[in-house]
PDB file of C-alpha atoms and ligand atoms in Angstrom:
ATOM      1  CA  UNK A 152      38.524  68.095 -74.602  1.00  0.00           C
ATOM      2  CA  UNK A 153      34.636  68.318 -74.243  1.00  0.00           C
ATOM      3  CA  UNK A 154      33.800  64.640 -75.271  1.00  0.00           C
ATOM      4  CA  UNK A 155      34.682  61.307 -74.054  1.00  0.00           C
ATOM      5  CA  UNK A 156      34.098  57.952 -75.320  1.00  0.00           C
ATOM      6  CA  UNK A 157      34.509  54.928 -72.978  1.00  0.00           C
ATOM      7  CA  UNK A 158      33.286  50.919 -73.375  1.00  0.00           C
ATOM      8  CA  UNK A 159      32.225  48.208 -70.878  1.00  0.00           C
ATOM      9  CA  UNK A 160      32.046  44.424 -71.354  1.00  0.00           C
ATOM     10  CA  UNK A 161      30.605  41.927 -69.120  1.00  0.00           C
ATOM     11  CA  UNK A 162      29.308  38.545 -68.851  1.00  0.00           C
ATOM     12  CA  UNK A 163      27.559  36.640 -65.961  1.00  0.00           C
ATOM     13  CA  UNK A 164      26.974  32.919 -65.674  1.00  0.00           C
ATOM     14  CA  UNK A 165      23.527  31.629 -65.797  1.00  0.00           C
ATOM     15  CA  UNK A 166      22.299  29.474 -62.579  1.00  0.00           C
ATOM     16  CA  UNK A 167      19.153  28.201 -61.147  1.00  0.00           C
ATOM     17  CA  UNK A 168      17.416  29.480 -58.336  1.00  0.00           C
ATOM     18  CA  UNK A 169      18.581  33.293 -58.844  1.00  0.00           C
ATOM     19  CA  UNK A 170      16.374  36.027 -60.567  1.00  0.00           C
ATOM     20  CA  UNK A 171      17.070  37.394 -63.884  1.00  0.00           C
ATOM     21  CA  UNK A 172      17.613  40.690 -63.657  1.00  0.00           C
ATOM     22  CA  UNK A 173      18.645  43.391 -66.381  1.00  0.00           C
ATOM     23  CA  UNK A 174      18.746  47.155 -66.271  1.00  0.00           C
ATOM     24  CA  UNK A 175      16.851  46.503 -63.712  1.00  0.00           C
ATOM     25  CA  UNK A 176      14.057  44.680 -64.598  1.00  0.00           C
ATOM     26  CA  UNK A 177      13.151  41.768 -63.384  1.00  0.00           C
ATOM     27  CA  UNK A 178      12.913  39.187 -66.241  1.00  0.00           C
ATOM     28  CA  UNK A 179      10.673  35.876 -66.077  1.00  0.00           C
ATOM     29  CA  UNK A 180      12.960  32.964 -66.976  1.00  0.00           C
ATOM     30  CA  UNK A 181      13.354  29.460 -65.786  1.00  0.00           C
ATOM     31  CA  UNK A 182      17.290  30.471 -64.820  1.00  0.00           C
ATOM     32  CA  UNK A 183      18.945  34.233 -63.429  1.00  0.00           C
ATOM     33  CA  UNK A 184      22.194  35.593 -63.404  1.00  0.00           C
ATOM     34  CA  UNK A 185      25.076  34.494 -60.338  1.00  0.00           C
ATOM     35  CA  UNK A 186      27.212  37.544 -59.138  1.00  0.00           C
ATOM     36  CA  UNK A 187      28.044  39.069 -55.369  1.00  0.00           C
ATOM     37  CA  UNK A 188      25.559  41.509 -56.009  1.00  0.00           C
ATOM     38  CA  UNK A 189      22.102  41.045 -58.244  1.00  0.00           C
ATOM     39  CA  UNK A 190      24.358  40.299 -61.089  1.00  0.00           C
ATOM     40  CA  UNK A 191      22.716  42.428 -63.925  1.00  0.00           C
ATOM     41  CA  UNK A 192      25.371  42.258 -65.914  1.00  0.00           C
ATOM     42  CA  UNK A 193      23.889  45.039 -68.599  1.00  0.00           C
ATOM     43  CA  UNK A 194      24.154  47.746 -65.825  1.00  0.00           C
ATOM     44  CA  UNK A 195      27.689  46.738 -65.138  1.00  0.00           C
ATOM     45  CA  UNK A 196      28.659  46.620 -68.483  1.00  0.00           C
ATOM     46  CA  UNK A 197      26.988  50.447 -68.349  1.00  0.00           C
ATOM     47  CA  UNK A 198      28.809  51.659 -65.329  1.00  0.00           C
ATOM     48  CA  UNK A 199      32.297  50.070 -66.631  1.00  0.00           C
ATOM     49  CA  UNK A 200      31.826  52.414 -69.724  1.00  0.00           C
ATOM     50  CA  UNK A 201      30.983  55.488 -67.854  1.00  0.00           C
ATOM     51  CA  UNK A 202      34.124  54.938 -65.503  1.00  0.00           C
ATOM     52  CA  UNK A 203      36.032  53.634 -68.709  1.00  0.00           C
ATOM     53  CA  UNK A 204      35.118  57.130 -70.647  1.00  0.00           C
ATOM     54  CA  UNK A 205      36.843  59.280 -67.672  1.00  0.00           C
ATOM     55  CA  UNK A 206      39.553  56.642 -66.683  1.00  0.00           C
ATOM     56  CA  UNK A 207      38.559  55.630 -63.687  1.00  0.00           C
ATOM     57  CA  UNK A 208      39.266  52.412 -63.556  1.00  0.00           C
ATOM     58  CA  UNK A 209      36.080  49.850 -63.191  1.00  0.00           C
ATOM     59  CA  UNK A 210      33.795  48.699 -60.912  1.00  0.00           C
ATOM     60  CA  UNK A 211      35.746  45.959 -59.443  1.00  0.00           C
ATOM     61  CA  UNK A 212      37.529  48.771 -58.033  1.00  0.00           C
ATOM     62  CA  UNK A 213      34.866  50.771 -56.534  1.00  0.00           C
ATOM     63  CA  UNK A 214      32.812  47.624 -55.869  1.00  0.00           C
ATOM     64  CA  UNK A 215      34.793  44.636 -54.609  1.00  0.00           C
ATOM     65  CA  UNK A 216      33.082  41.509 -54.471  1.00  0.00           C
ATOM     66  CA  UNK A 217      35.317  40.701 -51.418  1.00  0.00           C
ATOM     67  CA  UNK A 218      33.325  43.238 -49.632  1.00  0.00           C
ATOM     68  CA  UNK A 219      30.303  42.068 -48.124  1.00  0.00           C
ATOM     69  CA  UNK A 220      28.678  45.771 -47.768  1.00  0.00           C
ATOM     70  CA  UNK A 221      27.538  45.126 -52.083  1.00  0.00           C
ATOM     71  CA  UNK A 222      26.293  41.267 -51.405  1.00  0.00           C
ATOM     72  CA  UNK A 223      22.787  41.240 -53.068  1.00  0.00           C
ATOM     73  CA  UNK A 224      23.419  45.235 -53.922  1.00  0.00           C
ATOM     74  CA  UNK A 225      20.816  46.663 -56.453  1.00  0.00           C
ATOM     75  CA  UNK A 226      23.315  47.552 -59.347  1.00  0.00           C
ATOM     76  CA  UNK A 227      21.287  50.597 -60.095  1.00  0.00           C
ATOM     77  CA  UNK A 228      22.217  52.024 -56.539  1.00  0.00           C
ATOM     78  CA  UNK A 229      25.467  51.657 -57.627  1.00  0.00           C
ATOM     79  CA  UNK A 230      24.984  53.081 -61.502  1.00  0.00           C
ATOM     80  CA  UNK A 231      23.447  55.995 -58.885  1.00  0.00           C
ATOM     81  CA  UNK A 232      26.721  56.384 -57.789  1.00  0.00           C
ATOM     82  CA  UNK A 233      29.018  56.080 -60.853  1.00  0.00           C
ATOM     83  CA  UNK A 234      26.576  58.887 -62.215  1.00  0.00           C
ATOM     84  CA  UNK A 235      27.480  61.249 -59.264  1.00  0.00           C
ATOM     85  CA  UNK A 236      31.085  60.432 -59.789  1.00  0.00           C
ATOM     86  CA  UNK A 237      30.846  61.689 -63.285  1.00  0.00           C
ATOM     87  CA  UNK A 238      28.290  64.600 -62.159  1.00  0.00           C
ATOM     88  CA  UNK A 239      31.012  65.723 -59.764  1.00  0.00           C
ATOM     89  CA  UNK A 240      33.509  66.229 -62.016  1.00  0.00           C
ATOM     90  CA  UNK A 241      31.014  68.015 -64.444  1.00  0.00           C
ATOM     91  CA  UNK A 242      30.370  65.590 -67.289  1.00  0.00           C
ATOM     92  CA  UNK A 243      27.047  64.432 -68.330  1.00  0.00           C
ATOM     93  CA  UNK A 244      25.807  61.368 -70.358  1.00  0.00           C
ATOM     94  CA  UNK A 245      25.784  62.145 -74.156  1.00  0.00           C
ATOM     95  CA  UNK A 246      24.720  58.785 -75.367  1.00  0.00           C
ATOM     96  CA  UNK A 247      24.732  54.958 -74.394  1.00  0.00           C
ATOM     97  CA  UNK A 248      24.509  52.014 -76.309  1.00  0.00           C
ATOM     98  CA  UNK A 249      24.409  48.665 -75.593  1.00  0.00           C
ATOM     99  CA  UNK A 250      24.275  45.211 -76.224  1.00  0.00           C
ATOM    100  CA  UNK A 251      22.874  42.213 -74.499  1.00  0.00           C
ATOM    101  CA  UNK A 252      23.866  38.669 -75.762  1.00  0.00           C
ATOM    102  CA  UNK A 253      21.809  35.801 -74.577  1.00  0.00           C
ATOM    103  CA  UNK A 254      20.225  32.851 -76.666  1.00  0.00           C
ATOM    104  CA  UNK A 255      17.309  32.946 -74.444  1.00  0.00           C
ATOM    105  CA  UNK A 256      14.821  34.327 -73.014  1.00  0.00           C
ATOM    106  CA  UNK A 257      13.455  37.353 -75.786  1.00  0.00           C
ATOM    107  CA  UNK A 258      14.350  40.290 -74.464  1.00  0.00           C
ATOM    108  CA  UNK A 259      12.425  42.361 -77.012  1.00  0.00           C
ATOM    109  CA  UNK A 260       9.519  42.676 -75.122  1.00  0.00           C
ATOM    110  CA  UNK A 261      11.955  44.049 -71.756  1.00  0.00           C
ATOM    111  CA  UNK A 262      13.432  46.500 -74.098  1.00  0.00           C
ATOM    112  CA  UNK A 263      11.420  49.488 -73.521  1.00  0.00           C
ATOM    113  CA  UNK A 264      11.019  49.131 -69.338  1.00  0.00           C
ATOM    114  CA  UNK A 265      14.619  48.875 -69.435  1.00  0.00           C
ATOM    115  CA  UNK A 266      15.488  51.880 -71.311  1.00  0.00           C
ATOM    116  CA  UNK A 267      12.842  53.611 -68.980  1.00  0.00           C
ATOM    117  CA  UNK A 268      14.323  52.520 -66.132  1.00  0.00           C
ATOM    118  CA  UNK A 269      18.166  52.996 -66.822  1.00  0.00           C
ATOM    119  CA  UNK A 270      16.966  56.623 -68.285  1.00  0.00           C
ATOM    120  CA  UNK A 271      15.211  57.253 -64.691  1.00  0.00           C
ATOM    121  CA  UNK A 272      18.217  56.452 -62.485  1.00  0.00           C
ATOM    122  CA  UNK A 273      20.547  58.580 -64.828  1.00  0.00           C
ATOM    123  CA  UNK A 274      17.960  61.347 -64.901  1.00  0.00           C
ATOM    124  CA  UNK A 275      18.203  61.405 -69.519  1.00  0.00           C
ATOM    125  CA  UNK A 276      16.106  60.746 -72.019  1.00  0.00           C
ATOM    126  CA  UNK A 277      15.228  56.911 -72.886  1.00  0.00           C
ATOM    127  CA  UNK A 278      16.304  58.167 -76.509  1.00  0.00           C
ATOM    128  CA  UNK A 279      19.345  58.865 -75.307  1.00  0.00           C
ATOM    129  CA  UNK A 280      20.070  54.884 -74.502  1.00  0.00           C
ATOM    130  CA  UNK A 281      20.332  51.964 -76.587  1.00  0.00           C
ATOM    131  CA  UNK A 282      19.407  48.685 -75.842  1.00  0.00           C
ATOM    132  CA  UNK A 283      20.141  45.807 -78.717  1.00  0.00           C
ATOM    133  CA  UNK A 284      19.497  42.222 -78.033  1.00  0.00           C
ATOM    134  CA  UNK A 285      21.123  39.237 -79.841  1.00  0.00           C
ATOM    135  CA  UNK A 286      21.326  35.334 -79.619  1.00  0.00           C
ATOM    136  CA  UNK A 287      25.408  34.128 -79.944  1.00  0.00           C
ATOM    137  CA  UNK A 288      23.564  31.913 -82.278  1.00  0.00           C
ATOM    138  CA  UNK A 289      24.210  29.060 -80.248  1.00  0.00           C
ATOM    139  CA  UNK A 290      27.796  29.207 -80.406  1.00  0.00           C
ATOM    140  CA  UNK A 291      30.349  29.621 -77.096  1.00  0.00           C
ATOM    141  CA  UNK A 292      29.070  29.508 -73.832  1.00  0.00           C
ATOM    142  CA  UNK A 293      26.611  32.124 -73.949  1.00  0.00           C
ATOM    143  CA  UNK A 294      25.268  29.898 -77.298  1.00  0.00           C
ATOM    144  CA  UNK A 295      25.071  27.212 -74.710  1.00  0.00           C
ATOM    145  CA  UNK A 296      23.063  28.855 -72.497  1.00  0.00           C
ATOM    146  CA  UNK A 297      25.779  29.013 -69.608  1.00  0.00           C
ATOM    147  CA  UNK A 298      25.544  33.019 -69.741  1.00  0.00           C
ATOM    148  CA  UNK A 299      24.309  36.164 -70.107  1.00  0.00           C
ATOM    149  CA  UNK A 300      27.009  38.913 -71.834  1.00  0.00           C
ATOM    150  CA  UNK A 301      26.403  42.541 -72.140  1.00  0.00           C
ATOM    151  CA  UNK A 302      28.832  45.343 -74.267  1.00  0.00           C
ATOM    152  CA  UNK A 303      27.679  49.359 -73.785  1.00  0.00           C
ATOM    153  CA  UNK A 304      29.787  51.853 -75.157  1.00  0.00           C
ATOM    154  CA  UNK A 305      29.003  55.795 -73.342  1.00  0.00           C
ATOM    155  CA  UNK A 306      29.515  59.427 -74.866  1.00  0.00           C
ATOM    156  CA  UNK A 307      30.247  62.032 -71.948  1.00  0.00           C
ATOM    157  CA  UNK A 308      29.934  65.511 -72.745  1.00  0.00           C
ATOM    158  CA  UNK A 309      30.621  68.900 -70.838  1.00  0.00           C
TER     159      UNK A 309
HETATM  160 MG1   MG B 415      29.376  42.032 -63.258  1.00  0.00          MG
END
C-alpha cells in the first residue's frame, strides 16, 4: 500500500488574555485560543491527521498536557516532529486539507501566511495545503463564539 489517508479534528475554547494563534500565525483578535501549549488548534488538527494516516495514535499521546516540558510549546515544533516521525518511516505528505470553523475574526486575509508557513515547516508546496474558513453560522458553541474548531484530512504517499 503506497497511499494513506488519515483525518484530525479539534476544537479549542476561546478566552481572554491569550493570543490567537493559527498555523502559526499570529492573528489580531480581541480573544485567543486556551490549551497547555499555544493552543493552535488548526496545527493540531494537522498533526492528528498525519499520525491518524499511519496509525499512530494522536498527539495526546506523544504530547501530554500533563507534562509540563510542552506548556506554552510552539505547535509547529511539534508538527516538526510528527513530520520526522512520518519521514522516518519513509512517507511523505501528498496533500492536506483543512478546515477552520470560527464565527469570528475573518480569516481570509491569514489564509495565504498560513499556508506559507505550514508549507515551510513541512518543507511542500503551499499548493499542496488547503486552508478553508467557515462561520458555524452562529449555531453551537463555536456559533457562540466560545471556540475555535479545526478538521484537516492528510494524503501520505511513498
Ligand atoms: Mg489541541
Amino acid at each position: 500500500m503506497n497511499i494513506r489517508i488519515g483525518n484530525g479534528y479539534d476544537i479549542h475554547r476561546l478566552v481572554e488574555g491569550r493570543p490567537l494563534i493559527l498555523a502559526g500565525i499570529e492573528i489580531e483578535h480581541t480573544l485567543g485560543l486556551l490549551g497547555h501549549s499555544d493552543a493552535d488548534v488548526l496545527t493540531h488538527a494537522i498533526m492528528d491527521a498525519m499520525l491518524g494516516a499511519l496509525s499512530l495514535g494522536d498527539i495526546g499521546l506523544y504530547f501530554p498536557p500533563s507534562d509540563q516540558q510542552w506548556a506554552g510549546a510552539d505547535s509547529l515544533m511539534l508538527l516538526q516532529q510528527v513530520h520526522q516521525m512520518i519521514s522516518e518511516r519513509g512517507w511523505r505528505i501528498g496533500n492536506i486539507d483543512s478546515v477552520v470553523v470560527a464565527e469570528r475574526p475573518k480569516l481570509k486575509p491569514h489564509i495565504a501566511a498560513m499556508r506559507d508557513r505550514l508549507a515551510q515547516v513541512l518543507k511542500i508546496a503551499p499548493e499542496q495545503i488547503g486552508i478553508k474558513a467557515t462561520t458555524n453560522e452562529k449555531l453551537g458553541p463555536v456559533g457562540r463564539e466560545e471556540g475555535i474548531a479545526a478538521y484537516a484530512v492528510t494524503l501520505l504517499e511513498r
